[in-house]
mmCIF file of C-alpha atoms and ligand atoms in Angstrom:
data_model
loop_
_atom_site.group_PDB
_atom_site.id
_atom_site.type_symbol
_atom_site.label_atom_id
_atom_site.label_comp_id
_atom_site.label_asym_id
_atom_site.label_seq_id
_atom_site.Cartn_x
_atom_site.Cartn_y
_atom_site.Cartn_z
ATOM 1 C CA MET A 72 99.767 36.009 -37.002
ATOM 2 C CA SER A 73 96.111 35.980 -38.071
ATOM 3 C CA ALA A 74 95.016 37.431 -41.417
ATOM 4 C CA SER A 75 91.509 37.811 -42.825
ATOM 5 C CA VAL A 76 91.679 36.505 -46.397
ATOM 6 C CA LEU A 77 89.172 36.936 -49.242
ATOM 7 C CA PHE A 78 89.244 33.839 -51.468
ATOM 8 C CA GLY A 79 88.449 33.555 -55.174
ATOM 9 C CA ASP A 80 85.051 31.991 -54.454
ATOM 10 C CA GLY A 81 84.010 35.072 -52.449
ATOM 11 C CA THR A 82 84.382 33.562 -48.980
ATOM 12 C CA ILE A 83 86.404 35.217 -46.209
ATOM 13 C CA ALA A 84 88.290 33.203 -43.578
ATOM 14 C CA ILE A 85 91.058 33.645 -41.011
ATOM 15 C CA GLN A 86 94.412 32.184 -42.077
ATOM 16 C CA GLU A 87 97.579 31.910 -40.037
ATOM 17 C CA ARG A 88 100.473 33.643 -41.830
ATOM 18 C CA PRO A 89 104.075 34.283 -40.791
ATOM 19 C CA VAL A 90 104.712 37.768 -39.350
ATOM 20 C CA PRO A 91 106.383 39.675 -42.239
ATOM 21 C CA VAL A 92 110.021 40.686 -41.894
ATOM 22 C CA PRO A 93 110.737 44.367 -42.656
ATOM 23 C CA ALA A 94 113.221 45.065 -45.471
ATOM 24 C CA ALA A 95 116.165 47.347 -44.667
ATOM 25 C CA ASP A 96 114.199 50.576 -45.295
ATOM 26 C CA GLU A 97 110.879 49.337 -43.849
ATOM 27 C CA VAL A 98 109.126 49.169 -40.512
ATOM 28 C CA LEU A 99 106.914 46.408 -39.106
ATOM 29 C CA VAL A 100 103.575 47.824 -37.925
ATOM 30 C CA GLU A 101 101.317 46.127 -35.390
ATOM 31 C CA VAL A 102 97.913 47.091 -36.805
ATOM 32 C CA SER A 103 95.422 48.474 -34.282
ATOM 33 C CA THR A 104 92.670 49.915 -36.494
ATOM 34 C CA VAL A 105 91.653 49.509 -40.147
ATOM 35 C CA GLY A 106 88.900 51.603 -41.725
ATOM 36 C CA VAL A 107 86.487 49.750 -44.024
ATOM 37 C CA CYS A 108 86.289 51.492 -47.399
ATOM 38 C CA GLY A 109 83.717 51.379 -50.194
ATOM 39 C CA SER A 110 86.419 49.824 -52.391
ATOM 40 C CA ASP A 111 86.765 46.908 -49.924
ATOM 41 C CA MET A 112 82.996 46.334 -50.125
ATOM 42 C CA HIS A 113 83.226 46.522 -53.907
ATOM 43 C CA HIS A 114 85.980 43.857 -54.072
ATOM 44 C CA TYR A 115 84.069 41.629 -51.663
ATOM 45 C CA ASN A 116 80.677 41.978 -53.335
ATOM 46 C CA HIS A 117 82.026 41.491 -56.862
ATOM 47 C CA ARG A 118 83.916 38.377 -55.939
ATOM 48 C CA ARG A 119 80.883 37.028 -54.150
ATOM 49 C CA ASN A 120 78.870 37.652 -57.332
ATOM 50 C CA GLY A 121 81.414 35.588 -59.251
ATOM 51 C CA ASP A 122 82.542 38.302 -61.686
ATOM 52 C CA ALA A 123 85.889 39.135 -60.097
ATOM 53 C CA SER A 124 88.668 39.660 -62.620
ATOM 54 C CA ASN A 125 91.252 38.334 -60.200
ATOM 55 C CA THR A 126 90.580 35.144 -58.301
ATOM 56 C CA THR A 127 93.766 34.722 -56.249
ATOM 57 C CA PRO A 128 93.271 35.083 -52.487
ATOM 58 C CA VAL A 129 93.786 38.664 -51.286
ATOM 59 C CA ILE A 130 93.694 40.549 -47.981
ATOM 60 C CA LEU A 131 91.522 43.700 -48.097
ATOM 61 C CA GLY A 132 91.831 46.918 -46.034
ATOM 62 C CA HIS A 133 94.026 49.963 -46.673
ATOM 63 C CA GLU A 134 93.157 52.555 -43.987
ATOM 64 C CA VAL A 135 95.667 51.824 -41.243
ATOM 65 C CA GLY A 136 96.589 53.022 -37.776
ATOM 66 C CA GLY A 137 99.035 51.122 -35.579
ATOM 67 C CA ARG A 138 102.322 51.004 -33.733
ATOM 68 C CA ILE A 139 105.847 50.262 -34.942
ATOM 69 C CA ALA A 140 106.865 46.838 -33.614
ATOM 70 C CA ASP A 141 110.217 46.427 -35.400
ATOM 71 C CA VAL A 142 112.442 48.234 -37.915
ATOM 72 C CA GLY A 143 114.662 47.269 -40.852
ATOM 73 C CA SER A 144 118.447 47.515 -40.636
ATOM 74 C CA THR A 145 118.702 51.130 -41.934
ATOM 75 C CA VAL A 146 115.814 52.551 -39.851
ATOM 76 C CA ASP A 147 116.378 54.244 -36.468
ATOM 77 C CA PRO A 148 115.473 51.648 -33.782
ATOM 78 C CA ALA A 149 114.229 54.532 -31.608
ATOM 79 C CA ARG A 150 111.093 54.404 -33.768
ATOM 80 C CA ILE A 151 110.031 51.084 -32.189
ATOM 81 C CA GLY A 152 106.890 51.793 -30.139
ATOM 82 C CA GLU A 153 105.944 54.887 -32.182
ATOM 83 C CA ARG A 154 102.209 55.280 -32.965
ATOM 84 C CA VAL A 155 101.754 55.774 -36.705
ATOM 85 C CA ALA A 156 99.312 56.438 -39.539
ATOM 86 C CA VAL A 157 100.233 54.348 -42.590
ATOM 87 C CA GLU A 158 100.173 55.642 -46.176
ATOM 88 C CA PRO A 159 99.186 52.368 -47.872
ATOM 89 C CA GLN A 160 101.170 52.527 -51.096
ATOM 90 C CA ARG A 161 104.574 51.661 -52.508
ATOM 91 C CA PRO A 162 105.482 53.873 -55.478
ATOM 92 C CA CYS A 163 108.560 52.808 -57.499
ATOM 93 C CA ARG A 164 110.348 56.116 -56.664
ATOM 94 C CA VAL A 165 112.322 56.127 -59.945
ATOM 95 C CA CYS A 166 109.799 56.784 -62.757
ATOM 96 C CA GLU A 167 109.189 60.310 -64.072
ATOM 97 C CA TYR A 168 105.934 60.646 -62.065
ATOM 98 C CA CYS A 169 107.607 59.596 -58.842
ATOM 99 C CA ARG A 170 110.510 61.953 -59.515
ATOM 100 C CA SER A 171 108.109 64.840 -60.174
ATOM 101 C CA GLY A 172 106.321 64.281 -56.843
ATOM 102 C CA ALA A 173 103.075 63.025 -58.421
ATOM 103 C CA TYR A 174 103.836 59.510 -57.235
ATOM 104 C CA ASN A 175 100.120 58.650 -57.088
ATOM 105 C CA LEU A 176 100.363 58.410 -60.891
ATOM 106 C CA CYS A 177 103.253 55.901 -60.753
ATOM 107 C CA PRO A 178 102.502 53.115 -63.267
ATOM 108 C CA ASN A 179 104.455 50.673 -61.072
ATOM 109 C CA MET A 180 102.488 51.464 -57.892
ATOM 110 C CA LYS A 181 101.804 48.673 -55.420
ATOM 111 C CA PHE A 182 98.705 49.746 -53.512
ATOM 112 C CA PHE A 183 97.335 47.904 -50.473
ATOM 113 C CA ALA A 184 94.349 45.629 -51.161
ATOM 114 C CA ASP A 185 94.560 46.249 -54.902
ATOM 115 C CA PRO A 186 94.816 42.591 -55.991
ATOM 116 C CA PRO A 187 97.231 40.846 -55.981
ATOM 117 C CA VAL A 188 98.808 43.217 -53.395
ATOM 118 C CA ASP A 189 97.680 42.285 -49.888
ATOM 119 C CA GLY A 190 96.097 44.846 -47.575
ATOM 120 C CA ALA A 191 95.677 45.470 -43.886
ATOM 121 C CA PHE A 192 93.100 43.121 -42.321
ATOM 122 C CA VAL A 193 96.078 41.501 -40.569
ATOM 123 C CA GLN A 194 97.821 41.783 -37.209
ATOM 124 C CA TYR A 195 101.184 42.908 -38.679
ATOM 125 C CA LEU A 196 102.280 44.491 -41.966
ATOM 126 C CA THR A 197 105.401 46.141 -43.376
ATOM 127 C CA ILE A 198 105.675 49.567 -45.042
ATOM 128 C CA PRO A 199 108.599 51.798 -46.106
ATOM 129 C CA ALA A 200 109.647 53.757 -43.011
ATOM 130 C CA ASP A 201 108.846 57.158 -44.583
ATOM 131 C CA PHE A 202 105.248 56.046 -45.247
ATOM 132 C CA ALA A 203 104.669 55.318 -41.536
ATOM 133 C CA PHE A 204 103.924 58.791 -40.119
ATOM 134 C CA ALA A 205 104.261 59.445 -36.398
ATOM 135 C CA ILE A 206 101.061 60.743 -34.777
ATOM 136 C CA PRO A 207 100.822 62.756 -31.550
ATOM 137 C CA GLU A 208 99.072 61.350 -28.446
ATOM 138 C CA SER A 209 96.042 63.569 -29.154
ATOM 139 C CA VAL A 210 95.322 61.644 -32.379
ATOM 140 C CA SER A 211 93.463 58.370 -31.696
ATOM 141 C CA ASP A 212 94.166 55.061 -33.472
ATOM 142 C CA ARG A 213 90.813 55.413 -35.220
ATOM 143 C CA ALA A 214 91.694 58.875 -36.476
ATOM 144 C CA ALA A 215 95.101 57.560 -37.595
ATOM 145 C CA ALA A 216 93.315 55.022 -39.828
ATOM 146 C CA LEU A 217 90.960 57.679 -41.175
ATOM 147 C CA ILE A 218 93.845 59.885 -42.356
ATOM 148 C CA GLU A 219 93.575 57.755 -45.532
ATOM 149 C CA PRO A 220 90.035 58.763 -46.590
ATOM 150 C CA LEU A 221 90.807 62.272 -45.271
ATOM 151 C CA SER A 222 93.724 62.296 -47.726
ATOM 152 C CA VAL A 223 91.293 61.694 -50.590
ATOM 153 C CA GLY A 224 89.489 64.874 -49.503
ATOM 154 C CA ILE A 225 92.747 66.821 -49.121
ATOM 155 C CA ALA A 226 93.864 65.832 -52.630
ATOM 156 C CA ALA A 227 90.484 66.897 -54.068
ATOM 157 C CA ILE A 228 90.363 70.239 -52.267
ATOM 158 C CA GLN A 229 93.970 71.013 -53.227
ATOM 159 C CA LYS A 230 93.198 70.151 -56.850
ATOM 160 C CA ALA A 231 90.097 72.392 -56.736
ATOM 161 C CA GLY A 232 92.275 75.304 -55.605
ATOM 162 C CA VAL A 233 90.056 75.974 -52.581
ATOM 163 C CA GLY A 234 91.319 78.759 -50.329
ATOM 164 C CA VAL A 235 90.028 81.428 -47.948
ATOM 165 C CA GLY A 236 86.579 82.684 -48.931
ATOM 166 C CA ALA A 237 85.821 79.964 -51.495
ATOM 167 C CA SER A 238 82.326 78.568 -51.898
ATOM 168 C CA VAL A 239 82.330 74.804 -52.350
ATOM 169 C CA LEU A 240 79.677 72.302 -53.362
ATOM 170 C CA VAL A 241 80.335 68.631 -52.586
ATOM 171 C CA ALA A 242 78.092 65.912 -54.022
ATOM 172 C CA GLY A 243 77.648 62.895 -51.734
ATOM 173 C CA GLY A 244 77.298 62.784 -47.946
ATOM 174 C CA GLY A 245 79.132 59.483 -47.397
ATOM 175 C CA PRO A 246 82.508 59.347 -45.635
ATOM 176 C CA VAL A 247 84.528 60.770 -48.566
ATOM 177 C CA GLY A 248 82.047 63.594 -49.255
ATOM 178 C CA LEU A 249 81.850 64.540 -45.587
ATOM 179 C CA LEU A 250 85.643 64.456 -45.182
ATOM 180 C CA THR A 251 86.058 66.570 -48.341
ATOM 181 C CA ALA A 252 83.628 69.131 -46.903
ATOM 182 C CA MET A 253 85.606 69.194 -43.633
ATOM 183 C CA VAL A 254 88.840 69.817 -45.517
ATOM 184 C CA ALA A 255 87.205 72.623 -47.548
ATOM 185 C CA ARG A 256 86.159 74.321 -44.301
ATOM 186 C CA ALA A 257 89.623 73.817 -42.791
ATOM 187 C CA PHE A 258 91.198 75.359 -45.916
ATOM 188 C CA GLY A 259 89.114 78.519 -45.369
ATOM 189 C CA ALA A 260 86.037 78.050 -47.561
ATOM 190 C CA SER A 261 83.335 80.437 -46.338
ATOM 191 C CA THR A 262 80.442 78.359 -47.721
ATOM 192 C CA VAL A 263 80.414 74.560 -47.857
ATOM 193 C CA MET A 264 77.321 72.786 -49.190
ATOM 194 C CA VAL A 265 76.846 69.022 -49.472
ATOM 195 C CA THR A 266 74.167 67.284 -51.528
ATOM 196 C CA ASP A 267 72.706 63.870 -50.775
ATOM 197 C CA ARG A 268 69.500 62.130 -51.836
ATOM 198 C CA ASN A 269 69.138 60.421 -48.470
ATOM 199 C CA LEU A 270 67.382 62.407 -45.706
ATOM 200 C CA PRO A 271 69.204 60.860 -42.687
ATOM 201 C CA ARG A 272 72.488 61.647 -44.450
ATOM 202 C CA ARG A 273 71.370 65.256 -45.015
ATOM 203 C CA GLU A 274 70.602 65.477 -41.297
ATOM 204 C CA ARG A 275 74.118 64.224 -40.549
ATOM 205 C CA ILE A 276 75.577 66.753 -43.015
ATOM 206 C CA ALA A 277 73.715 69.558 -41.211
ATOM 207 C CA ALA A 278 74.834 68.220 -37.819
ATOM 208 C CA HIS A 279 78.432 68.672 -38.993
ATOM 209 C CA GLY A 280 77.696 72.339 -39.678
ATOM 210 C CA PHE A 281 77.396 72.172 -43.470
ATOM 211 C CA THR A 282 74.506 73.330 -45.641
ATOM 212 C CA ALA A 283 72.651 70.146 -46.617
ATOM 213 C CA VAL A 284 71.151 70.291 -50.097
ATOM 214 C CA ASP A 285 68.557 67.982 -51.633
ATOM 215 C CA PRO A 286 69.865 67.225 -55.150
ATOM 216 C CA SER A 287 66.303 67.229 -56.511
ATOM 217 C CA ASP A 288 66.200 70.983 -55.720
ATOM 218 C CA SER A 289 67.658 73.221 -58.411
ATOM 219 C CA ILE A 290 71.335 73.706 -57.647
ATOM 220 C CA GLU A 291 72.075 75.480 -60.946
ATOM 221 C CA ASP A 292 72.187 78.939 -59.362
ATOM 222 C CA LEU A 293 74.403 78.132 -56.374
ATOM 223 C CA ASP A 294 77.283 79.835 -58.234
ATOM 224 C CA VAL A 295 80.151 78.081 -56.416
ATOM 225 C CA THR A 296 83.888 78.483 -56.992
ATOM 226 C CA ALA A 297 84.461 74.743 -56.793
ATOM 227 C CA PHE A 298 82.434 71.563 -57.176
ATOM 228 C CA VAL A 299 83.753 68.202 -55.966
ATOM 229 C CA ASP A 300 81.915 65.016 -56.872
ATOM 230 C CA ALA A 301 82.109 62.121 -54.417
ATOM 231 C CA THR A 302 79.212 60.122 -55.888
ATOM 232 C CA GLY A 303 80.310 58.989 -59.362
ATOM 233 C CA SER A 304 76.704 59.540 -60.478
ATOM 234 C CA VAL A 305 75.867 61.059 -63.883
ATOM 235 C CA SER A 306 73.098 63.344 -62.608
ATOM 236 C CA ALA A 307 75.155 64.598 -59.640
ATOM 237 C CA ILE A 308 78.125 65.447 -61.867
ATOM 238 C CA GLN A 309 75.994 67.185 -64.490
ATOM 239 C CA ALA A 310 74.110 69.241 -61.894
ATOM 240 C CA GLY A 311 77.353 70.088 -60.117
ATOM 241 C CA VAL A 312 79.035 71.333 -63.298
ATOM 242 C CA GLY A 313 76.004 73.596 -63.812
ATOM 243 C CA SER A 314 76.514 75.199 -60.389
ATOM 244 C CA VAL A 315 80.099 76.406 -61.003
ATOM 245 C CA ARG A 316 80.783 80.099 -61.610
ATOM 246 C CA ARG A 317 83.084 81.585 -64.253
ATOM 247 C CA GLY A 318 86.687 80.539 -63.776
ATOM 248 C CA GLY A 319 85.733 77.892 -61.222
ATOM 249 C CA SER A 320 86.740 74.266 -60.987
ATOM 250 C CA VAL A 321 85.235 70.792 -61.015
ATOM 251 C CA VAL A 322 87.044 67.844 -59.425
ATOM 252 C CA ILE A 323 85.827 64.292 -59.948
ATOM 253 C CA VAL A 324 86.835 61.814 -57.226
ATOM 254 C CA GLY A 325 86.597 58.269 -58.525
ATOM 255 C CA ALA A 326 83.939 58.401 -61.254
ATOM 256 C CA VAL A 327 82.758 55.033 -62.519
ATOM 257 C CA GLU A 328 80.695 56.022 -65.556
ATOM 258 C CA THR A 329 80.937 57.992 -68.783
ATOM 259 C CA VAL A 330 79.264 61.357 -68.243
ATOM 260 C CA PRO A 331 78.173 63.755 -71.036
ATOM 261 C CA LEU A 332 79.225 67.301 -70.077
ATOM 262 C CA PRO A 333 78.096 70.761 -71.339
ATOM 263 C CA MET A 334 81.356 71.628 -73.144
ATOM 264 C CA ALA A 335 80.119 75.000 -74.476
ATOM 265 C CA ARG A 336 79.419 76.145 -70.932
ATOM 266 C CA ILE A 337 82.780 74.790 -69.719
ATOM 267 C CA ALA A 338 84.606 76.636 -72.535
ATOM 268 C CA SER A 339 82.776 79.961 -72.318
ATOM 269 C CA ARG A 340 83.097 80.072 -68.524
ATOM 270 C CA GLU A 341 86.665 78.759 -68.479
ATOM 271 C CA ILE A 342 85.732 76.066 -65.981
ATOM 272 C CA THR A 343 88.545 73.627 -65.161
ATOM 273 C CA VAL A 344 87.360 70.016 -65.082
ATOM 274 C CA THR A 345 89.766 67.460 -63.664
ATOM 275 C CA GLY A 346 89.969 64.371 -61.505
ATOM 276 C CA THR A 347 92.008 63.008 -58.625
ATOM 277 C CA PHE A 348 93.532 59.574 -58.226
ATOM 278 C CA ARG A 349 94.222 58.764 -54.569
ATOM 279 C CA TYR A 350 96.784 61.237 -53.149
ATOM 280 C CA ALA A 351 100.438 62.165 -52.769
ATOM 281 C CA ASN A 352 102.157 63.934 -49.868
ATOM 282 C CA THR A 353 98.926 64.377 -47.893
ATOM 283 C CA TRP A 354 99.652 62.547 -44.605
ATOM 284 C CA PRO A 355 101.525 65.435 -42.923
ATOM 285 C CA ILE A 356 98.623 67.772 -43.787
ATOM 286 C CA GLY A 357 96.014 65.268 -42.593
ATOM 287 C CA ILE A 358 97.791 64.678 -39.296
ATOM 288 C CA HIS A 359 98.092 68.439 -38.778
ATOM 289 C CA LEU A 360 94.362 68.981 -39.498
ATOM 290 C CA VAL A 361 93.390 66.310 -36.949
ATOM 291 C CA ALA A 362 95.945 67.279 -34.268
ATOM 292 C CA SER A 363 94.925 70.952 -34.524
ATOM 293 C CA ARG A 364 91.245 69.916 -34.310
ATOM 294 C CA ALA A 365 90.439 71.619 -37.609
ATOM 295 C CA VAL A 366 88.962 68.246 -38.576
ATOM 296 C CA GLU A 367 87.254 65.804 -36.192
ATOM 297 C CA LEU A 368 87.436 62.168 -37.330
ATOM 298 C CA ASP A 369 86.514 60.123 -34.268
ATOM 299 C CA ASP A 370 82.775 60.757 -34.364
ATOM 300 C CA LEU A 371 82.533 59.463 -37.941
ATOM 301 C CA VAL A 372 83.063 55.898 -36.701
ATOM 302 C CA THR A 373 79.721 54.138 -36.146
ATOM 303 C CA HIS A 374 80.784 50.462 -35.888
ATOM 304 C CA GLU A 375 83.758 48.412 -34.645
ATOM 305 C CA PHE A 376 84.452 44.801 -35.644
ATOM 306 C CA GLY A 377 87.006 42.150 -34.670
ATOM 307 C CA LEU A 378 89.269 40.397 -37.189
ATOM 308 C CA GLU A 379 86.913 37.393 -37.352
ATOM 309 C CA GLN A 380 84.045 39.741 -38.276
ATOM 310 C CA VAL A 381 85.546 41.258 -41.443
ATOM 311 C CA GLU A 382 82.831 39.637 -43.571
ATOM 312 C CA GLN A 383 80.147 41.255 -41.403
ATOM 313 C CA SER A 384 81.931 44.620 -41.665
ATOM 314 C CA LEU A 385 81.731 44.435 -45.488
ATOM 315 C CA GLN A 386 77.929 44.092 -45.657
ATOM 316 C CA ARG A 387 76.160 47.143 -47.050
ATOM 317 C CA ASP A 388 74.266 49.076 -44.378
ATOM 318 C CA PRO A 389 72.951 52.558 -45.221
ATOM 319 C CA GLY A 390 72.548 53.338 -41.503
ATOM 320 C CA SER A 391 76.278 53.181 -40.823
ATOM 321 C CA LEU A 392 78.859 55.824 -41.740
ATOM 322 C CA LYS A 393 82.395 54.597 -41.060
ATOM 323 C CA ARG A 394 83.212 51.087 -39.886
ATOM 324 C CA VAL A 395 86.536 49.968 -38.495
ATOM 325 C CA VAL A 396 88.140 46.569 -37.895
ATOM 326 C CA LEU A 397 90.367 46.052 -34.845
ATOM 327 C CA PRO A 398 92.837 43.287 -35.876
ATOM 328 C CA GLY A 399 94.065 42.854 -32.291
ATOM 329 C CA VAL A 400 90.548 41.755 -31.270
ATOM 330 C CA SER A 401 88.968 38.576 -32.659
ATOM 331 C CA HIS A 402 85.346 39.426 -31.957
ATOM 332 C CA VAL A 403 83.440 42.557 -30.874
ATOM 333 C CA GLU A 404 80.242 41.637 -28.995
ATOM 334 C CA GLU A 405 78.264 44.708 -30.111
ATOM 335 C CA PRO A 406 79.719 46.290 -33.287
ATOM 336 C CA SER A 407 77.364 49.314 -33.309
ATOM 337 C CA LEU A 408 78.837 52.065 -31.143
ATOM 338 C CA LEU A 409 75.479 53.822 -30.999
ATOM 339 C CA ALA A 410 73.699 50.699 -29.723
ATOM 340 C CA ARG A 411 76.538 50.160 -27.253
ATOM 341 C CA ALA A 412 76.255 53.726 -25.981
ATOM 342 C CA GLN A 413 72.477 53.454 -25.650
ATOM 343 C CA ARG A 414 72.852 50.182 -23.735
ATOM 344 C CA ALA A 415 75.263 51.879 -21.350
ATOM 345 C CA VAL A 416 72.785 54.667 -20.481
HETATM 346 ZN ZN1 ZN B 764 89.740 54.094 -48.614
HETATM 347 ZN ZN1 ZN B 765 107.077 55.461 -60.032
#
């Protein structure tokens, strides 16, 4: 099979690899769609800049939709042919975190595309059978791949305790921020606001039915029950904490910096400040949200690439929202779906 490999010197090339053989409790998945994540771009760009901590070759990609092509000896062979969304992690299942259900905190986790663990820019991969979730016909392959970033939003909104009638502020109108806002709405939030510095992104936020907020406006008096940060930026986190009402909550999704916080305000208002690390037990919820049309994932995809175009898919482009790679296709003539649609008119 073909695999798109990132080498230690920062180059990406197609390599022929043997099709993996599923272990007894695993399935073999023929990969149809892989979402490109900010973390993939980060790995690629850092290696290219020569400051990668790990220089062994690695395969990126961890947002996976596909079809079961084969099963291990203890898995029901009736699953062959099933369309699935893949949860891209292998917890150890025996540590105290795994046993408690918080397996995302497993210290022995093997996560896709977290070097040296290989990811999904490949034609076939294996995964434990219970982490390949069947999807109904109404859920597209693209949406199946995007259950992964949707899961980040589900974990954040669950952690924030968002329920019916909540008012939620999300910082960041990229894919994770937008998906978090969609989950907040699906969980019953009556007000969902999203901040972004970038005007085209604010227009996209509004087009999805959310209140788009310019972060340079004062957001201190928004008085929300929950604030979720999907930017990792100091100013966004500080402003967001200032917008939370008494007894409310702050959830940080993937911060990258040290952020000074107003502890007196947090104490006197009994604001809960916490973070999320990936997700646990979110795929069934994500699949339900998409199948019931509470969340629409397909229109987030702006570009499609073939397996030979992974390097192109990892270039930063503020005009794109979500990019996907189709490992069954070597080359897509016109990666931009918008340009393709306009050409067709
Ligand atoms: Zn991701
Ligand atoms: Zn564990």
